PDB file of C-alpha atoms in Angstrom:
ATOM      1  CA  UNK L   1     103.471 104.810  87.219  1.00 75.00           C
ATOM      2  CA  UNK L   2     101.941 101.774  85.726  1.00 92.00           C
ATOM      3  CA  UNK L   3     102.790  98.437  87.662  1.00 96.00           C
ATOM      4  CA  UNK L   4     102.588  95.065  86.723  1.00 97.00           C
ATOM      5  CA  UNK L   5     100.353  92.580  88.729  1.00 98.00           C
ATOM      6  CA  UNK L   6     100.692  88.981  88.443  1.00 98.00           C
ATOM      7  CA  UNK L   7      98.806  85.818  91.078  1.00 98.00           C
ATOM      8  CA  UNK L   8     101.340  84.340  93.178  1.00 98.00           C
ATOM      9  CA  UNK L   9     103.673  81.515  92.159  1.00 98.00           C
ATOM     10  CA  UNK L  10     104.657  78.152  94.172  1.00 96.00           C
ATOM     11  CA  UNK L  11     107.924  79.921  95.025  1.00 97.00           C
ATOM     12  CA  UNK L  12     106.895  83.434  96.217  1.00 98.00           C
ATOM     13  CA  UNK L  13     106.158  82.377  99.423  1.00 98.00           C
ATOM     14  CA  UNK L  14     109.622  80.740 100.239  1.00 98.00           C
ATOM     15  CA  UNK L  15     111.334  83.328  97.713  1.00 98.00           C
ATOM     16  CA  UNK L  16     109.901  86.539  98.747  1.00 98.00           C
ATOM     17  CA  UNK L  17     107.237  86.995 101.183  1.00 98.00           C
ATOM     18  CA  UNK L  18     109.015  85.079 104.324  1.00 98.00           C
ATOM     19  CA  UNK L  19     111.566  87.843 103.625  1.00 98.00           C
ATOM     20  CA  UNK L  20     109.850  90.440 103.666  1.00 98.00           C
ATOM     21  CA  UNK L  21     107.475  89.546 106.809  1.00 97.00           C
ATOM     22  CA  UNK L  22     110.893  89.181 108.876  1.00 97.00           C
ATOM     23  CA  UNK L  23     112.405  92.658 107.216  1.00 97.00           C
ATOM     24  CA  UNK L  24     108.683  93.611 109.063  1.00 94.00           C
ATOM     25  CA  UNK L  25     109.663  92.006 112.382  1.00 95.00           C
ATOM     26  CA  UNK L  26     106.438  89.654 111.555  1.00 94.00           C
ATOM     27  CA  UNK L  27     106.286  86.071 112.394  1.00 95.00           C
ATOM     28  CA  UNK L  28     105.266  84.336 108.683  1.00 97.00           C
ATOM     29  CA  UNK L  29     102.065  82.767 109.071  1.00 96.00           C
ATOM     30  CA  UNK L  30     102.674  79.461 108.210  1.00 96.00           C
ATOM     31  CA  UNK L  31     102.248  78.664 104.321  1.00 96.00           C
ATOM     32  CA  UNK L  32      98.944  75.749 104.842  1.00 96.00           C
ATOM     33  CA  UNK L  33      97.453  78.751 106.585  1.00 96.00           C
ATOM     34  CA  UNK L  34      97.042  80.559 103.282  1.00 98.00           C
ATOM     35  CA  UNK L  35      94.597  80.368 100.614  1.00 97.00           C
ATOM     36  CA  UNK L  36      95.992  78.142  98.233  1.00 97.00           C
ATOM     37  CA  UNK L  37      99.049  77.238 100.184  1.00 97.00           C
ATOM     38  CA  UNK L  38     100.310  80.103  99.823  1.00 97.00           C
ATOM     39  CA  UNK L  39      99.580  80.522  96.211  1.00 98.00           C
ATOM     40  CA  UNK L  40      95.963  82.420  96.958  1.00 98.00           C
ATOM     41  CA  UNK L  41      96.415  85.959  96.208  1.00 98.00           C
ATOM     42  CA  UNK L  42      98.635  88.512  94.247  1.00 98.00           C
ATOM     43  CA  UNK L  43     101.813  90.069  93.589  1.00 98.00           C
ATOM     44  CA  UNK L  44     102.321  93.767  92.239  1.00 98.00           C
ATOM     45  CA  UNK L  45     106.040  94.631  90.667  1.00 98.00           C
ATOM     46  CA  UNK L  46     107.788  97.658  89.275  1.00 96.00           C
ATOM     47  CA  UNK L  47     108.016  97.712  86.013  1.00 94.00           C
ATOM     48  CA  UNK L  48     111.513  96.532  86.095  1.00 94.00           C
ATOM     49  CA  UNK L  49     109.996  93.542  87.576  1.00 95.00           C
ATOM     50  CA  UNK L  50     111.051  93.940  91.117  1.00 97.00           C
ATOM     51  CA  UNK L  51     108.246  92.981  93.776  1.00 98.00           C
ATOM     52  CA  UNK L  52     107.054  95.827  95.780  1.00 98.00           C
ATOM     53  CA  UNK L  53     103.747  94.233  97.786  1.00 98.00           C
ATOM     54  CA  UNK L  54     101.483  90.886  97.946  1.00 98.00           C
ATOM     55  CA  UNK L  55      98.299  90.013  99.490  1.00 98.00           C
ATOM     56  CA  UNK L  56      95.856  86.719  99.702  1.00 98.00           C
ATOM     57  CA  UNK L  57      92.119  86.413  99.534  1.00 97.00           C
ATOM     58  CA  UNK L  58      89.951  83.994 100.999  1.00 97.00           C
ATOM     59  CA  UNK L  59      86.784  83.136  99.436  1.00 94.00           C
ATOM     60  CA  UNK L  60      84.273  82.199 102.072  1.00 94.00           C
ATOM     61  CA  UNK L  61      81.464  79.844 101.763  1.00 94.00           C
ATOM     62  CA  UNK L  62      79.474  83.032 102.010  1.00 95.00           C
ATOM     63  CA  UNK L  63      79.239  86.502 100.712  1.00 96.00           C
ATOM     64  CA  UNK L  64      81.980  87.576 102.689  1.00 95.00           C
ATOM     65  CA  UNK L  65      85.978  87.403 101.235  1.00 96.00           C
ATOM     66  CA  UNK L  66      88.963  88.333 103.833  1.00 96.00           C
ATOM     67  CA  UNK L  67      92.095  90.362 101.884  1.00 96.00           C
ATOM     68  CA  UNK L  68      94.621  89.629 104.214  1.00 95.00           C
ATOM     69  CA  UNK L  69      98.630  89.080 104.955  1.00 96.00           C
ATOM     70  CA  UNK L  70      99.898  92.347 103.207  1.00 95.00           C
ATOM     71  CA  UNK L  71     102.715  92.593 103.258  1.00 97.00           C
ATOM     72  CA  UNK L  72     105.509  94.620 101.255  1.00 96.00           C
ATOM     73  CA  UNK L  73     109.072  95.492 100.579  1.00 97.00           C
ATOM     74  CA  UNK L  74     110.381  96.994 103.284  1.00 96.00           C
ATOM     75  CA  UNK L  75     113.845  97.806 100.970  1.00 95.00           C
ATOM     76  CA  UNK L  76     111.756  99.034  97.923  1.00 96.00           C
ATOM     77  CA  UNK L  77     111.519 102.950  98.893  1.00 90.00           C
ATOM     78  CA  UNK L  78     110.463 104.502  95.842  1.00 89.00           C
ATOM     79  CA  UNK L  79     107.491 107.315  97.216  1.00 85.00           C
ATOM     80  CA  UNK L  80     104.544 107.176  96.724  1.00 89.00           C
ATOM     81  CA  UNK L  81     105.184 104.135  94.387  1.00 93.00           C
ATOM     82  CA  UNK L  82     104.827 101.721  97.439  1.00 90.00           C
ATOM     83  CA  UNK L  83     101.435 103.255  98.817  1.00 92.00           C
ATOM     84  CA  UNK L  84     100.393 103.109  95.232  1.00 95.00           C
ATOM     85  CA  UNK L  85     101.338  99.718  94.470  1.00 97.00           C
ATOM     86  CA  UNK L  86      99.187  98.567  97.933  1.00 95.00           C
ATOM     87  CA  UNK L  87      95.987 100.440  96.343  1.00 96.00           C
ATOM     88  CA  UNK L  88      96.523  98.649  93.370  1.00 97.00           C
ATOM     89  CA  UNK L  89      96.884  95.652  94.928  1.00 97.00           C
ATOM     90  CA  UNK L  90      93.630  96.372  97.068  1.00 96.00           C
ATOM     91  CA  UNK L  91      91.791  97.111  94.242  1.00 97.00           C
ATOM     92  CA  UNK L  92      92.211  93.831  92.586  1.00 97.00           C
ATOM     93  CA  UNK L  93      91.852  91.829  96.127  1.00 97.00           C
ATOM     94  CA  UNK L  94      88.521  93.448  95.986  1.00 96.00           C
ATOM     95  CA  UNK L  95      88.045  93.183  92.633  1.00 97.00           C
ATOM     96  CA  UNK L  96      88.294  89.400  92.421  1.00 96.00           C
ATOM     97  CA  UNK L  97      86.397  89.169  95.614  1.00 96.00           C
ATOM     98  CA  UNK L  98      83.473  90.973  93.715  1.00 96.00           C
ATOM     99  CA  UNK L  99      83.750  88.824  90.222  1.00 95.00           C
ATOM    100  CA  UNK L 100      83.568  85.348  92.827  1.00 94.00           C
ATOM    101  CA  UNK L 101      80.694  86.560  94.361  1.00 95.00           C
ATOM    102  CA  UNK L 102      81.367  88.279  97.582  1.00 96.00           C
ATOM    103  CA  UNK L 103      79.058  91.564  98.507  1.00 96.00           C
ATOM    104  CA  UNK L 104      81.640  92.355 101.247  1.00 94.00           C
ATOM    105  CA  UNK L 105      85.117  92.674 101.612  1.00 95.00           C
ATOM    106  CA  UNK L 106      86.733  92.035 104.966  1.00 91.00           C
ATOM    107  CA  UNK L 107      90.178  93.254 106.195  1.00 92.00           C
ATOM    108  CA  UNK L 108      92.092  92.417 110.408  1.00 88.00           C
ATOM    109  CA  UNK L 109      94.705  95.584 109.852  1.00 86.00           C
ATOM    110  CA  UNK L 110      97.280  96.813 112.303  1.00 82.00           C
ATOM    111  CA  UNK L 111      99.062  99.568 109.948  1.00 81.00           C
ATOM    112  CA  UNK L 112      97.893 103.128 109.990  1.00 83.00           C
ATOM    113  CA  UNK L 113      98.712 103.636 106.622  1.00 86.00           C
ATOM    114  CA  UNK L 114      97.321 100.672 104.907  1.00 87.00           C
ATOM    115  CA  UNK L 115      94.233 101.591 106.693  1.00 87.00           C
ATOM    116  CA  UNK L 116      94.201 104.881 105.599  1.00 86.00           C
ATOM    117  CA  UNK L 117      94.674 103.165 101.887  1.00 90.00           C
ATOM    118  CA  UNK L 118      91.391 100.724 102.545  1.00 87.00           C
ATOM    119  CA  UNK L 119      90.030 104.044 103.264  1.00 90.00           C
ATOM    120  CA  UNK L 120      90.627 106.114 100.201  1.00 91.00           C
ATOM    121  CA  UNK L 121      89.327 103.107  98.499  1.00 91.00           C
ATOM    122  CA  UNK L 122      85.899 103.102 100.321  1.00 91.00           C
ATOM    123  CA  UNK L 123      86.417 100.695 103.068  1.00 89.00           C
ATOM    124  CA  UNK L 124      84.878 102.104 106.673  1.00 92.00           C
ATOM    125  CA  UNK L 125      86.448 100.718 109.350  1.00 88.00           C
ATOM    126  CA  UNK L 126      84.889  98.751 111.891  1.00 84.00           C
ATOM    127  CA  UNK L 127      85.158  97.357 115.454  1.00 76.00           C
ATOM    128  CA  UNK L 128      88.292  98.772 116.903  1.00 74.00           C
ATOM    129  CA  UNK L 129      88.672  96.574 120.091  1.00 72.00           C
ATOM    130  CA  UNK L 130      89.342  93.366 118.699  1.00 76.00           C
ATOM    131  CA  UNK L 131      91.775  90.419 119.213  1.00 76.00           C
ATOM    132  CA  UNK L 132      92.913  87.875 117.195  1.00 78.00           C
ATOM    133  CA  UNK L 133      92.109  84.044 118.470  1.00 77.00           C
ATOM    134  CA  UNK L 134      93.295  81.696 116.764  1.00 82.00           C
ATOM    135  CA  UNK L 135      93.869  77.670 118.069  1.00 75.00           C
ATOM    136  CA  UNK L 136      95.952  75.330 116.145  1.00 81.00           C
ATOM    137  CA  UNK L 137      94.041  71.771 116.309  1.00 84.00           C
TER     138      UNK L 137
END
């Protein structure tokens, strides 16, 4: 199947991906916590134009960029279209990540399956007892 793939909008995060991190039983991270407000990353749709999966990038003031916050439809159950649609989506994270510069990619993932995606696509995992700190200031 070929997808279409499009850089988030101003509205996607209040549209779409609050929605779908709920439908998750995720807390949203909030949207000035995102690259871009929000806007830093991209989208991948069906071709009937229905969202299936998102993801942001942060470009680093070094040669490292993070691909994180994916997230996907949880209703959108077409197999394997959703796995799919994440390695697409992966691919162009690390794609852009590549054409700004970075020589390493760097993912925090929770999911089996999404790892097992990075992993088909030639990530190697790394430390696996790790904690997320993070302070508001």
């Amino acid at each position: 199947m070929i997808f279409d793939i499009r850089p988030l909008n101003s509205d996607d995060y209040d549209t779409i991906l609050v929605d779908w991190w709920k439908d998750w039983g995720w807390t949203p991270p909030p949207k000035d916590f995102l690259p871009q407000e929000g806007t830093g990353g991209m989208m991948v749709l069906d071709p009937d134009g229905t969202p299936i999966c998102a993801g942001f990038i942060y470009i680093t003031n070094s040669n490292v960029s993070l691909i994180e916050f994916m997230v996907s439809s949880k209703k959108y159950r077409k197999k394997p279209h959703r796995k799919n649609a994440m390695g697409l989506l992966i691919e162009t994270l690390t794609n852009v990540s590549k054409r700004n510069g970075a020589k390493y990619c760097y993912s925090l993932l929770k999911h089996k399956s999404l790892m097992g995606t990075f992993e088909s696509l030639g990530y190697v995992k790394g430390d696996s007892n790790t904690y997320e700190m993070i302070k508001n200031l």
